[in-house]
mmCIF file of C-alpha atoms in Angstrom:
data_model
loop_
_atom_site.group_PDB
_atom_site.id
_atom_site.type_symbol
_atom_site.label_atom_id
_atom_site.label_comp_id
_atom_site.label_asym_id
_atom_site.label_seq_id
_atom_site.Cartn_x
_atom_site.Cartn_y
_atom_site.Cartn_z
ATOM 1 C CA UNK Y 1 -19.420 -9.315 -31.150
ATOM 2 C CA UNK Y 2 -15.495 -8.787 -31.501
ATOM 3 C CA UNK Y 3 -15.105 -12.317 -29.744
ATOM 4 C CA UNK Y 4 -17.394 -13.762 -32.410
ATOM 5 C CA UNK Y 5 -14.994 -12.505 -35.309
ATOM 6 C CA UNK Y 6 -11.942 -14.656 -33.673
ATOM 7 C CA UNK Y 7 -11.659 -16.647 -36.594
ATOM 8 C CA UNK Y 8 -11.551 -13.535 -38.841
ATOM 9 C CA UNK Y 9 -8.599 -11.905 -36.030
ATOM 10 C CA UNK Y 10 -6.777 -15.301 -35.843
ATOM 11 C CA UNK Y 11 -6.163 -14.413 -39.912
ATOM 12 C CA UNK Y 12 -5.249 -10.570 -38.682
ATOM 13 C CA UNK Y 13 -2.880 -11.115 -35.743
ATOM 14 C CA UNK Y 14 0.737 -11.561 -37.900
ATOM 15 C CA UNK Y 15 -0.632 -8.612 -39.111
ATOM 16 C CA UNK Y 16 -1.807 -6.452 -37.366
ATOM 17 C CA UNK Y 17 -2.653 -5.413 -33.226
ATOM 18 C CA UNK Y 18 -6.644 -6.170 -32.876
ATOM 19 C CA UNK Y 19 -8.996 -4.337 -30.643
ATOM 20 C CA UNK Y 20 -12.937 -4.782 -30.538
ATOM 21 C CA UNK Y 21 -14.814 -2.483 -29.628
ATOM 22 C CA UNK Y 22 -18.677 -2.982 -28.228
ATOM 23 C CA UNK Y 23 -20.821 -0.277 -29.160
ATOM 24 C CA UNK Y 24 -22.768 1.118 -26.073
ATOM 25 C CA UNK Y 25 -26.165 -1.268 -25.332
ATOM 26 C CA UNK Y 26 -24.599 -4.040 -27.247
ATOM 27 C CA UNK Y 27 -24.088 -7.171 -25.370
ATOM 28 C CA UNK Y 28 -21.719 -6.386 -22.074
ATOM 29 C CA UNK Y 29 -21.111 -3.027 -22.493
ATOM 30 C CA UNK Y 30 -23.620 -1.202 -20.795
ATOM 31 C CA UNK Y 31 -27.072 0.616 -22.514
ATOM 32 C CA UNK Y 32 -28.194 4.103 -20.878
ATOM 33 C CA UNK Y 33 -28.770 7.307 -22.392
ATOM 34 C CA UNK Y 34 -27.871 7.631 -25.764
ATOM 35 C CA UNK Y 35 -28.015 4.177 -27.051
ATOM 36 C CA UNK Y 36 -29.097 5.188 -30.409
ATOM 37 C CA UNK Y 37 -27.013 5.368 -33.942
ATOM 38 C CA UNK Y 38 -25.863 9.569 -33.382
ATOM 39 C CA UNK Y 39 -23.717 8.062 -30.379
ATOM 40 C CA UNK Y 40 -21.604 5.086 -31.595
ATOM 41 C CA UNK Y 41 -19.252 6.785 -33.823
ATOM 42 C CA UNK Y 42 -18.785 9.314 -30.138
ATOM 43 C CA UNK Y 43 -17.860 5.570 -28.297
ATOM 44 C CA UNK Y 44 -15.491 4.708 -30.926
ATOM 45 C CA UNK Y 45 -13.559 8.008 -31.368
ATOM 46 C CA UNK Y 46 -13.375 7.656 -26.766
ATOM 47 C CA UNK Y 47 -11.684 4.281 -27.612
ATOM 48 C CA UNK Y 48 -9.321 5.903 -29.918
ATOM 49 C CA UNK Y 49 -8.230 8.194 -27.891
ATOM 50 C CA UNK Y 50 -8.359 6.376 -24.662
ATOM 51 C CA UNK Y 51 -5.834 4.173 -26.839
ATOM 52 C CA UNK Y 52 -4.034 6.546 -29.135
ATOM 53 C CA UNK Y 53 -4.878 4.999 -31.626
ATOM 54 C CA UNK Y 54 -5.387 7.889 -33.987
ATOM 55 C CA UNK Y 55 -4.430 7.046 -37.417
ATOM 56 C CA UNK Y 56 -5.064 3.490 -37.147
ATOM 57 C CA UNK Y 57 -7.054 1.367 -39.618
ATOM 58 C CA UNK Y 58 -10.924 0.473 -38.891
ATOM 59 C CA UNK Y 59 -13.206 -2.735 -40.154
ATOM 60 C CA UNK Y 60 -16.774 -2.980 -38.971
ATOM 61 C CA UNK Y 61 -19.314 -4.847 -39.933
ATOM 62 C CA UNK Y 62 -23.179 -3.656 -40.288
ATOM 63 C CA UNK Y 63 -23.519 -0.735 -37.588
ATOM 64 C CA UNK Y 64 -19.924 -1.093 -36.959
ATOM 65 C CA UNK Y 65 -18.699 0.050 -40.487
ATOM 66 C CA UNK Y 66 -21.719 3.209 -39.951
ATOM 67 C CA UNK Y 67 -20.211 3.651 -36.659
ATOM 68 C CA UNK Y 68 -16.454 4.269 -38.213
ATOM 69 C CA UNK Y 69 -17.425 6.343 -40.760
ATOM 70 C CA UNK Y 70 -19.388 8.148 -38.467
ATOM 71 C CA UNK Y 71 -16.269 8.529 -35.734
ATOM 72 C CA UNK Y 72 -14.241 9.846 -38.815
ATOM 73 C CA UNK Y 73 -16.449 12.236 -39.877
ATOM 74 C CA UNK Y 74 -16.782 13.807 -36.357
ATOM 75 C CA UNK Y 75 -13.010 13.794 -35.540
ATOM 76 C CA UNK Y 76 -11.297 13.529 -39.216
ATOM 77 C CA UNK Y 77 -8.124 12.003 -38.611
ATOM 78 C CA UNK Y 78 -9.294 9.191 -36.176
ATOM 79 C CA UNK Y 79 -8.348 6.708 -38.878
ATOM 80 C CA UNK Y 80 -5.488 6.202 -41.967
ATOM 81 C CA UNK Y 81 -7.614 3.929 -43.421
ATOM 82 C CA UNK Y 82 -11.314 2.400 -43.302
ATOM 83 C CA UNK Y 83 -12.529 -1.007 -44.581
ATOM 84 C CA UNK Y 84 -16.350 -1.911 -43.861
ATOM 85 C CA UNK Y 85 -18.348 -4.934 -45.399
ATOM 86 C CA UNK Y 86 -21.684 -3.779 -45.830
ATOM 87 C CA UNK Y 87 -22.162 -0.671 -43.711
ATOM 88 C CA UNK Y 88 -25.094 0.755 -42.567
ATOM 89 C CA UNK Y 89 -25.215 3.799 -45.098
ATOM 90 C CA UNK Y 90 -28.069 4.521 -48.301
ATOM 91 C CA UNK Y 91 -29.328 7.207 -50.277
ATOM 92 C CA UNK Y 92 -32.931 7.477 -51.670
ATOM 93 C CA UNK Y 93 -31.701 6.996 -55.266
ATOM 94 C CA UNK Y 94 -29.721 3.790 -54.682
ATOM 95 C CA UNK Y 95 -30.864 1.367 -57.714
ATOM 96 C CA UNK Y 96 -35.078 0.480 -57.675
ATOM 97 C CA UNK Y 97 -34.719 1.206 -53.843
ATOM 98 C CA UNK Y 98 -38.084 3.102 -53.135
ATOM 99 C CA UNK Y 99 -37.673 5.645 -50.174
ATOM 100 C CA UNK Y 100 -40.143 3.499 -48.304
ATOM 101 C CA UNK Y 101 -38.426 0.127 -48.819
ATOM 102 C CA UNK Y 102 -34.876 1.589 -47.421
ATOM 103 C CA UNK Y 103 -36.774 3.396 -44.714
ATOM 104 C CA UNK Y 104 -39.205 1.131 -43.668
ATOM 105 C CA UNK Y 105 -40.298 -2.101 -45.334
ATOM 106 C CA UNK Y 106 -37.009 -4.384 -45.487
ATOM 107 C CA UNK Y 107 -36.174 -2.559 -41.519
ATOM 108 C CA UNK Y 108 -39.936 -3.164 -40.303
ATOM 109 C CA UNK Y 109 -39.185 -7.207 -41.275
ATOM 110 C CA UNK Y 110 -36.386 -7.204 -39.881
ATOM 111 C CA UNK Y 111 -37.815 -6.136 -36.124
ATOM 112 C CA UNK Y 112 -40.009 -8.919 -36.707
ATOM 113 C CA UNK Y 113 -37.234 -11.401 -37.353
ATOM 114 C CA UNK Y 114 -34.848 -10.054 -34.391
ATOM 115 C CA UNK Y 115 -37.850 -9.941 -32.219
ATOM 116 C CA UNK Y 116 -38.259 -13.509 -32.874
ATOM 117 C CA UNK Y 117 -35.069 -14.572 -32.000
ATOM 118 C CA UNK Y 118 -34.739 -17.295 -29.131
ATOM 119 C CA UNK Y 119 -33.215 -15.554 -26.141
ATOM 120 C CA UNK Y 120 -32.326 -18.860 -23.942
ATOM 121 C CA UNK Y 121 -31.160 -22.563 -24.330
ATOM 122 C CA UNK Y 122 -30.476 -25.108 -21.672
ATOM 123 C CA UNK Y 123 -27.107 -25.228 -22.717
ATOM 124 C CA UNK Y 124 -24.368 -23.914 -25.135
ATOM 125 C CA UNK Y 125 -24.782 -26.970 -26.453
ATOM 126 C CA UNK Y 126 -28.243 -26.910 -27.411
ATOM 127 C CA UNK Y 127 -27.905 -23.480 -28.679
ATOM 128 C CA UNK Y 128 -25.305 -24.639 -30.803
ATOM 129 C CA UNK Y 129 -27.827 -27.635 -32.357
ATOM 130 C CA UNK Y 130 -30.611 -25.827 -32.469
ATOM 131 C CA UNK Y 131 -29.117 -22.647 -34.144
ATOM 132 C CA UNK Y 132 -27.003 -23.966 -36.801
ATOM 133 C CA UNK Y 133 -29.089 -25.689 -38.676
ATOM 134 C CA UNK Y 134 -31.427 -22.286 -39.356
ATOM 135 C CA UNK Y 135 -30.747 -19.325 -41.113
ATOM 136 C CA UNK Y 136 -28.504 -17.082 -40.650
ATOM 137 C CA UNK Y 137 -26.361 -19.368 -38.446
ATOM 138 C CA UNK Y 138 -26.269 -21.878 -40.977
ATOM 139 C CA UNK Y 139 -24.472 -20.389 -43.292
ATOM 140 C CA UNK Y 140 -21.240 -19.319 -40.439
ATOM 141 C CA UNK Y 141 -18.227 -21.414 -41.016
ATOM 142 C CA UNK Y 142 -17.837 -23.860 -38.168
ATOM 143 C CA UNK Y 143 -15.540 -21.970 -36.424
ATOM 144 C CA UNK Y 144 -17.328 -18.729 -36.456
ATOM 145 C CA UNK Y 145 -20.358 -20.580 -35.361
ATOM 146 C CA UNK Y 146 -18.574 -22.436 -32.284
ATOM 147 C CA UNK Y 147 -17.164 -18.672 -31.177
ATOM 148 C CA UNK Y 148 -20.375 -17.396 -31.558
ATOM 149 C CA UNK Y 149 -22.148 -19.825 -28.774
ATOM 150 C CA UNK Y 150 -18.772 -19.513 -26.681
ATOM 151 C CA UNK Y 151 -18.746 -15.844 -26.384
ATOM 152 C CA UNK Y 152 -22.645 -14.683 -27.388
ATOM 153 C CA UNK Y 153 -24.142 -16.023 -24.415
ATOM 154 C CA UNK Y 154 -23.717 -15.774 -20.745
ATOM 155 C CA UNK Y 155 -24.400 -18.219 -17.738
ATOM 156 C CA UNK Y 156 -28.098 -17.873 -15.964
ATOM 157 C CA UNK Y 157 -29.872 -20.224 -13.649
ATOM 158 C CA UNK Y 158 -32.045 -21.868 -16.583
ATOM 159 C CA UNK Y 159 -29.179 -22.496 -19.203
ATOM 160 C CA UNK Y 160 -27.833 -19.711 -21.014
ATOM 161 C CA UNK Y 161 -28.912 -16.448 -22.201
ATOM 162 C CA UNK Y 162 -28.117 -14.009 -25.424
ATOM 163 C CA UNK Y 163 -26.089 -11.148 -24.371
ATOM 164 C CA UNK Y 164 -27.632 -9.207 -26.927
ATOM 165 C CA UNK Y 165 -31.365 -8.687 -25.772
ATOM 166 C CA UNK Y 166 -33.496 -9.154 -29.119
ATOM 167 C CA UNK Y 167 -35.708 -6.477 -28.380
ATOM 168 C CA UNK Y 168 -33.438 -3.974 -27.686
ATOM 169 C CA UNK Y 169 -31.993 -5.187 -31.233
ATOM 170 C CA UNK Y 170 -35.378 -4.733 -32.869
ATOM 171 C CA UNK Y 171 -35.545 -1.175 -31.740
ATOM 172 C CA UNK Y 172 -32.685 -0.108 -33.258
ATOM 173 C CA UNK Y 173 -34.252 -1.564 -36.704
ATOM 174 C CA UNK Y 174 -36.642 1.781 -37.648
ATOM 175 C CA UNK Y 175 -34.692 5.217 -36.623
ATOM 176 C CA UNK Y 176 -37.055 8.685 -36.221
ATOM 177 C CA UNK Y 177 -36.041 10.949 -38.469
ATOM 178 C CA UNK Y 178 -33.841 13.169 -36.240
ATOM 179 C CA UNK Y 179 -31.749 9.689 -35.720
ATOM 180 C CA UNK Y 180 -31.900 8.271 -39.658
ATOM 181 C CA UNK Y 181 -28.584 7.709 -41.194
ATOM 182 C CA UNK Y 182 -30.099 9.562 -44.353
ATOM 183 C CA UNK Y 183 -29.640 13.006 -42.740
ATOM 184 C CA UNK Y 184 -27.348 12.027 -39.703
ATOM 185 C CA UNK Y 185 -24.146 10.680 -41.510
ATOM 186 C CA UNK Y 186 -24.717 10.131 -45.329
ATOM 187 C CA UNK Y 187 -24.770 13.933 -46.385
ATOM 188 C CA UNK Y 188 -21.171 13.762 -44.990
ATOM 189 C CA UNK Y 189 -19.655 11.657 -46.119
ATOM 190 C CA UNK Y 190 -17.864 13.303 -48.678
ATOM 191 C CA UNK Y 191 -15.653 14.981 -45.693
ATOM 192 C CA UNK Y 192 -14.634 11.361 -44.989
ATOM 193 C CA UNK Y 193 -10.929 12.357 -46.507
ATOM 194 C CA UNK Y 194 -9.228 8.359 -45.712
ATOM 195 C CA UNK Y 195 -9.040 6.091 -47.996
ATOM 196 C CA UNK Y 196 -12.501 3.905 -47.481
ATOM 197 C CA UNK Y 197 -13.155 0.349 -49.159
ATOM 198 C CA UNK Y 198 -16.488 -1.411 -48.743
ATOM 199 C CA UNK Y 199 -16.945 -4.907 -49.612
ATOM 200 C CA UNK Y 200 -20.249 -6.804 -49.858
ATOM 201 C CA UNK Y 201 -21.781 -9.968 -50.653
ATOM 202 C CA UNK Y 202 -23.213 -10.738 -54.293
ATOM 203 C CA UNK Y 203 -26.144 -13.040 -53.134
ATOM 204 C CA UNK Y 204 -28.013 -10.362 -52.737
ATOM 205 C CA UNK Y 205 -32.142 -9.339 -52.708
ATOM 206 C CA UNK Y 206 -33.933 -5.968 -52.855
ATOM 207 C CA UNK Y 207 -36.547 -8.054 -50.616
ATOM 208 C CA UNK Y 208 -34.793 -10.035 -48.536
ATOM 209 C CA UNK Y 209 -34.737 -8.141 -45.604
ATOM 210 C CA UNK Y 210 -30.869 -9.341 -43.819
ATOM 211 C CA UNK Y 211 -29.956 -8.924 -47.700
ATOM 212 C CA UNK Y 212 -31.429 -5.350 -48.759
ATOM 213 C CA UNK Y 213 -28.141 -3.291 -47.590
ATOM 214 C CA UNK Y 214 -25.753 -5.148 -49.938
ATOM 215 C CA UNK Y 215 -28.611 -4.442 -52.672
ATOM 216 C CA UNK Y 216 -27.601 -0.799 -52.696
ATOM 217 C CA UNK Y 217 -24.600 -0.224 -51.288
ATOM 218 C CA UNK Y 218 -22.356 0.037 -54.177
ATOM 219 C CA UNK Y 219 -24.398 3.571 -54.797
ATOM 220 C CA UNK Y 220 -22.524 5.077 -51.232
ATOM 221 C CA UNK Y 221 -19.291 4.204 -52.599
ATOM 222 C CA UNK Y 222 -19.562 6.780 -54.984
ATOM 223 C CA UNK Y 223 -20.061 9.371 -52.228
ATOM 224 C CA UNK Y 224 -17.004 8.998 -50.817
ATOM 225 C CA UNK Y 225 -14.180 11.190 -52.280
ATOM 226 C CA UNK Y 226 -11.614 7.924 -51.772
ATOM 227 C CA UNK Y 227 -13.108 4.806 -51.872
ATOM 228 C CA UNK Y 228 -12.695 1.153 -53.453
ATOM 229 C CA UNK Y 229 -15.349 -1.233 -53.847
ATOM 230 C CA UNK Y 230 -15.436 -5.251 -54.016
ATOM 231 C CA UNK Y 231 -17.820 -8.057 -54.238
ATOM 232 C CA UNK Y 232 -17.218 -11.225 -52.621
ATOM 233 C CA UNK Y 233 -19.022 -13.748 -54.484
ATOM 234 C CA UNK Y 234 -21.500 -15.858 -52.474
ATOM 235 C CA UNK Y 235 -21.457 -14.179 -49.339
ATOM 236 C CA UNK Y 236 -24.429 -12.776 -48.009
ATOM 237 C CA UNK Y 237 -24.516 -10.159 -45.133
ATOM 238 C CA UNK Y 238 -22.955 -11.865 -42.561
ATOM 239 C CA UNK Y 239 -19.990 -12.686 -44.432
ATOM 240 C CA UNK Y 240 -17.110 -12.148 -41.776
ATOM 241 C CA UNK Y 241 -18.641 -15.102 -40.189
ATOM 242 C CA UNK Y 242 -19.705 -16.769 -43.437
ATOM 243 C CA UNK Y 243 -16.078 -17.035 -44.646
ATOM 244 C CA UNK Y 244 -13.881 -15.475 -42.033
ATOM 245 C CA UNK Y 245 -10.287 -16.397 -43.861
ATOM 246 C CA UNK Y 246 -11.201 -14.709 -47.109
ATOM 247 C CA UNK Y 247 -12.977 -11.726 -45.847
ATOM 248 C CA UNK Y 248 -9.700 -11.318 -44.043
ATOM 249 C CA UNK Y 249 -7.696 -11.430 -46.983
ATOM 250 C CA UNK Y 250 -9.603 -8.922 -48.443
ATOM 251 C CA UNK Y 251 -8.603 -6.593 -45.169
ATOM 252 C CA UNK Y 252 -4.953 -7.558 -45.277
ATOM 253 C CA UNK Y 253 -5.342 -6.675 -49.444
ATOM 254 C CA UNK Y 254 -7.601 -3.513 -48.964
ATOM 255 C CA UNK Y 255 -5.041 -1.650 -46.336
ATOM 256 C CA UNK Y 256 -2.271 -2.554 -48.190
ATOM 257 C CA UNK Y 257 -0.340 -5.576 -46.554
ATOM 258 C CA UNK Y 258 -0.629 -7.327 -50.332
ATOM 259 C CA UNK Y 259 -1.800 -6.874 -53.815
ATOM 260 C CA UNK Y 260 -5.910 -7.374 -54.426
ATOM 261 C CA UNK Y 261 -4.369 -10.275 -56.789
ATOM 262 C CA UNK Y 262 -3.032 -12.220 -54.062
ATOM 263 C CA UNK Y 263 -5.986 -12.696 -51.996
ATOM 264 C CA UNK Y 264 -6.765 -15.996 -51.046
ATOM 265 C CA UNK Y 265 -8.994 -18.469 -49.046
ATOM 266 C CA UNK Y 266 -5.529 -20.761 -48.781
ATOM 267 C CA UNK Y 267 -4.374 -20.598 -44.923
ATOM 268 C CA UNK Y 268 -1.182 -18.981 -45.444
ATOM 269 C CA UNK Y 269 -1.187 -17.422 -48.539
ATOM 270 C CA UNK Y 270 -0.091 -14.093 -47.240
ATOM 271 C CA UNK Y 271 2.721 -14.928 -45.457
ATOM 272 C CA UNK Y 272 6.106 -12.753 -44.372
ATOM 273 C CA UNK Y 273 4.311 -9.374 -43.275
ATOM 274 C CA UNK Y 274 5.617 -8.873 -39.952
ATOM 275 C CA UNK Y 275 4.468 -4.976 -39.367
ATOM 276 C CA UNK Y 276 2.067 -4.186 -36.731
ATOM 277 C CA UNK Y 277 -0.641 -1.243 -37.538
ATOM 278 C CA UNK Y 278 -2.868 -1.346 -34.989
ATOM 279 C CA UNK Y 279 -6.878 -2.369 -36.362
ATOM 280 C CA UNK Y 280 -10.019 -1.038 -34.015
ATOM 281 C CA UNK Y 281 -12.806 -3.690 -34.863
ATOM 282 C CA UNK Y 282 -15.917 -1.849 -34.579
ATOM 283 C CA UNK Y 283 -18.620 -4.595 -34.656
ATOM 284 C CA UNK Y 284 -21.966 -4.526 -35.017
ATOM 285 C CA UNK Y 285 -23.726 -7.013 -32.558
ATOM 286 C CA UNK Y 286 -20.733 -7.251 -29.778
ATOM 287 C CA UNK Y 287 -21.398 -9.443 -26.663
ATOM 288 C CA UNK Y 288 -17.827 -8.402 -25.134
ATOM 289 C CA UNK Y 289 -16.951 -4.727 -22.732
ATOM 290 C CA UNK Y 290 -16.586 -2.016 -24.670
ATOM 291 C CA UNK Y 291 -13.376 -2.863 -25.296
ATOM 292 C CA UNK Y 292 -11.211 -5.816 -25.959
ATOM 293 C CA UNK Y 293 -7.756 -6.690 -26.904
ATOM 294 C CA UNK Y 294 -8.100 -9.691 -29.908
#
């Protein structure tokens, strides 16, 4: 939902030329064939070179970090630099993680959860009551939370409506084998020759299903033959909407624009940067086109 991460861009813009990019089926941009995991990281290498926008740096969040990894390991050189908070990527060893926990308990909850999800309000108004007071929403910062309703939810006759259709969502939640990240992307990525930092959330649970991912994560890192690793301290898995200003910090620090020291959740702190890199934001749930300029 690139539109939903404003808050995070409005930290990014001194910085750095934004893009968002909506993985095929995802909110506007349009579903057909191949709508399944093997074909993001194909959309997001089209948008890079639709774009030239080779060598620029990447964030995504969720799918969207899988989904840059995944366009750098088919065209190597599609990115200087990576920077994901909590990707879609495992291994079977990763901590206590049973094979059939990674694979299919914490996903199979999950469907039920999406599945669940409320599809219409009467208003953006009423979607903004009645969804910030219950998990996950209430944990966004404000402003995360008032993009979200603006830009996750079109017009219709009754009210409004969720771009993102909560069953398609639930489908993507248990791969077959031929589509599972486990043999699709993981066993490359030490070809992944960028630098790569993932950052993640420490309130974490093996059993929490919307937690699980940050549970075993820090295992991956050590897959990749350049890669950094941070913690953010009481985020959870949504944390670019949890705390938007200091998960862009840790961006601006992890590509470079200032020392890991200097990160901050002060508006302002990093200041006097004027260079322009260009960042593709490769989101997870997006509700915008395929594309959009931040």
């Amino acid at each position: 939902m690139p539109k939903a991460y404003l808050p995070l861009v409005a930290r990014l813009r001194d910085r750095f030329t934004c893009y968002g990019v909506d993985l095929r089926g995802h909110g506007d941009s349009p579903s057909g064939p191949g709508t399944d995991v093997l074909h993001h990281g194909e959309d997001v290498n089209k948008v890079v070179r639709s774009l030239g926008l080779q060598g620029a740096y990447a964030f995504g969040h969720c799918l969207g970090g899988m989904a840059a990894v995944q366009a750098e390991i088919q065209q190597p050189g599609s990115f200087s630099q990576i920077i994901c908070y909590e990707p879609i990527l495992y291994h079977m060893n990763s901590h206590e993680l049973g094979p059939d926990h990674i694979r299919w308990t914490a996903p199979a909850l999950l469907k039920k959860v999406v599945a669940r999800r409320q599809r219409y309000f009467a208003s953006r108004e009423d979607a903004f009551k009645k969804l910030s007071g219950k998990p996950p929403w209430n944990r966004f910062s404000r402003d995360a939370m008032e993009a979200y309703v603006e830009h996750a939810f079109r017009d219709v006759p009754v009210g409004v409506e969720l771009k993102g259709d909560p069953a398609n969502e639930a489908d993507t939640m248990l791969w077959p084998p031929h589509l599972d990240p486990m043999h699709t992307v993981y066993p490359s990525l030490p070809e992944v020759k960028c630098p790569v930092s993932i950052l993640a959330g420490t309130d974490v649970s093996a059993t929490t299903p919307t937690e699980f991912i940050a549970h075993y994560i820090e295992d991956v890192v050590k897959e990749f033959p350049n890669a950094r690793f941070e913690r953010l301290d009481g985020l959870q898995h949504l944390g670019p909407l949890e705390d938007p200003v200091r998960v862009a910090d840790c961006i601006i620090a992890h590509a470079g624009q200032a020392p890991i020291q200097a990160v901050s959740s002060t508006p302002g702190s990093c200041s006097g940067l004027r260079k322009f890199p260009r960042l593709a934001v490769a989101q997870s749930h997006s509700p915008e086109r395929m594309l959009s300029r931040l």
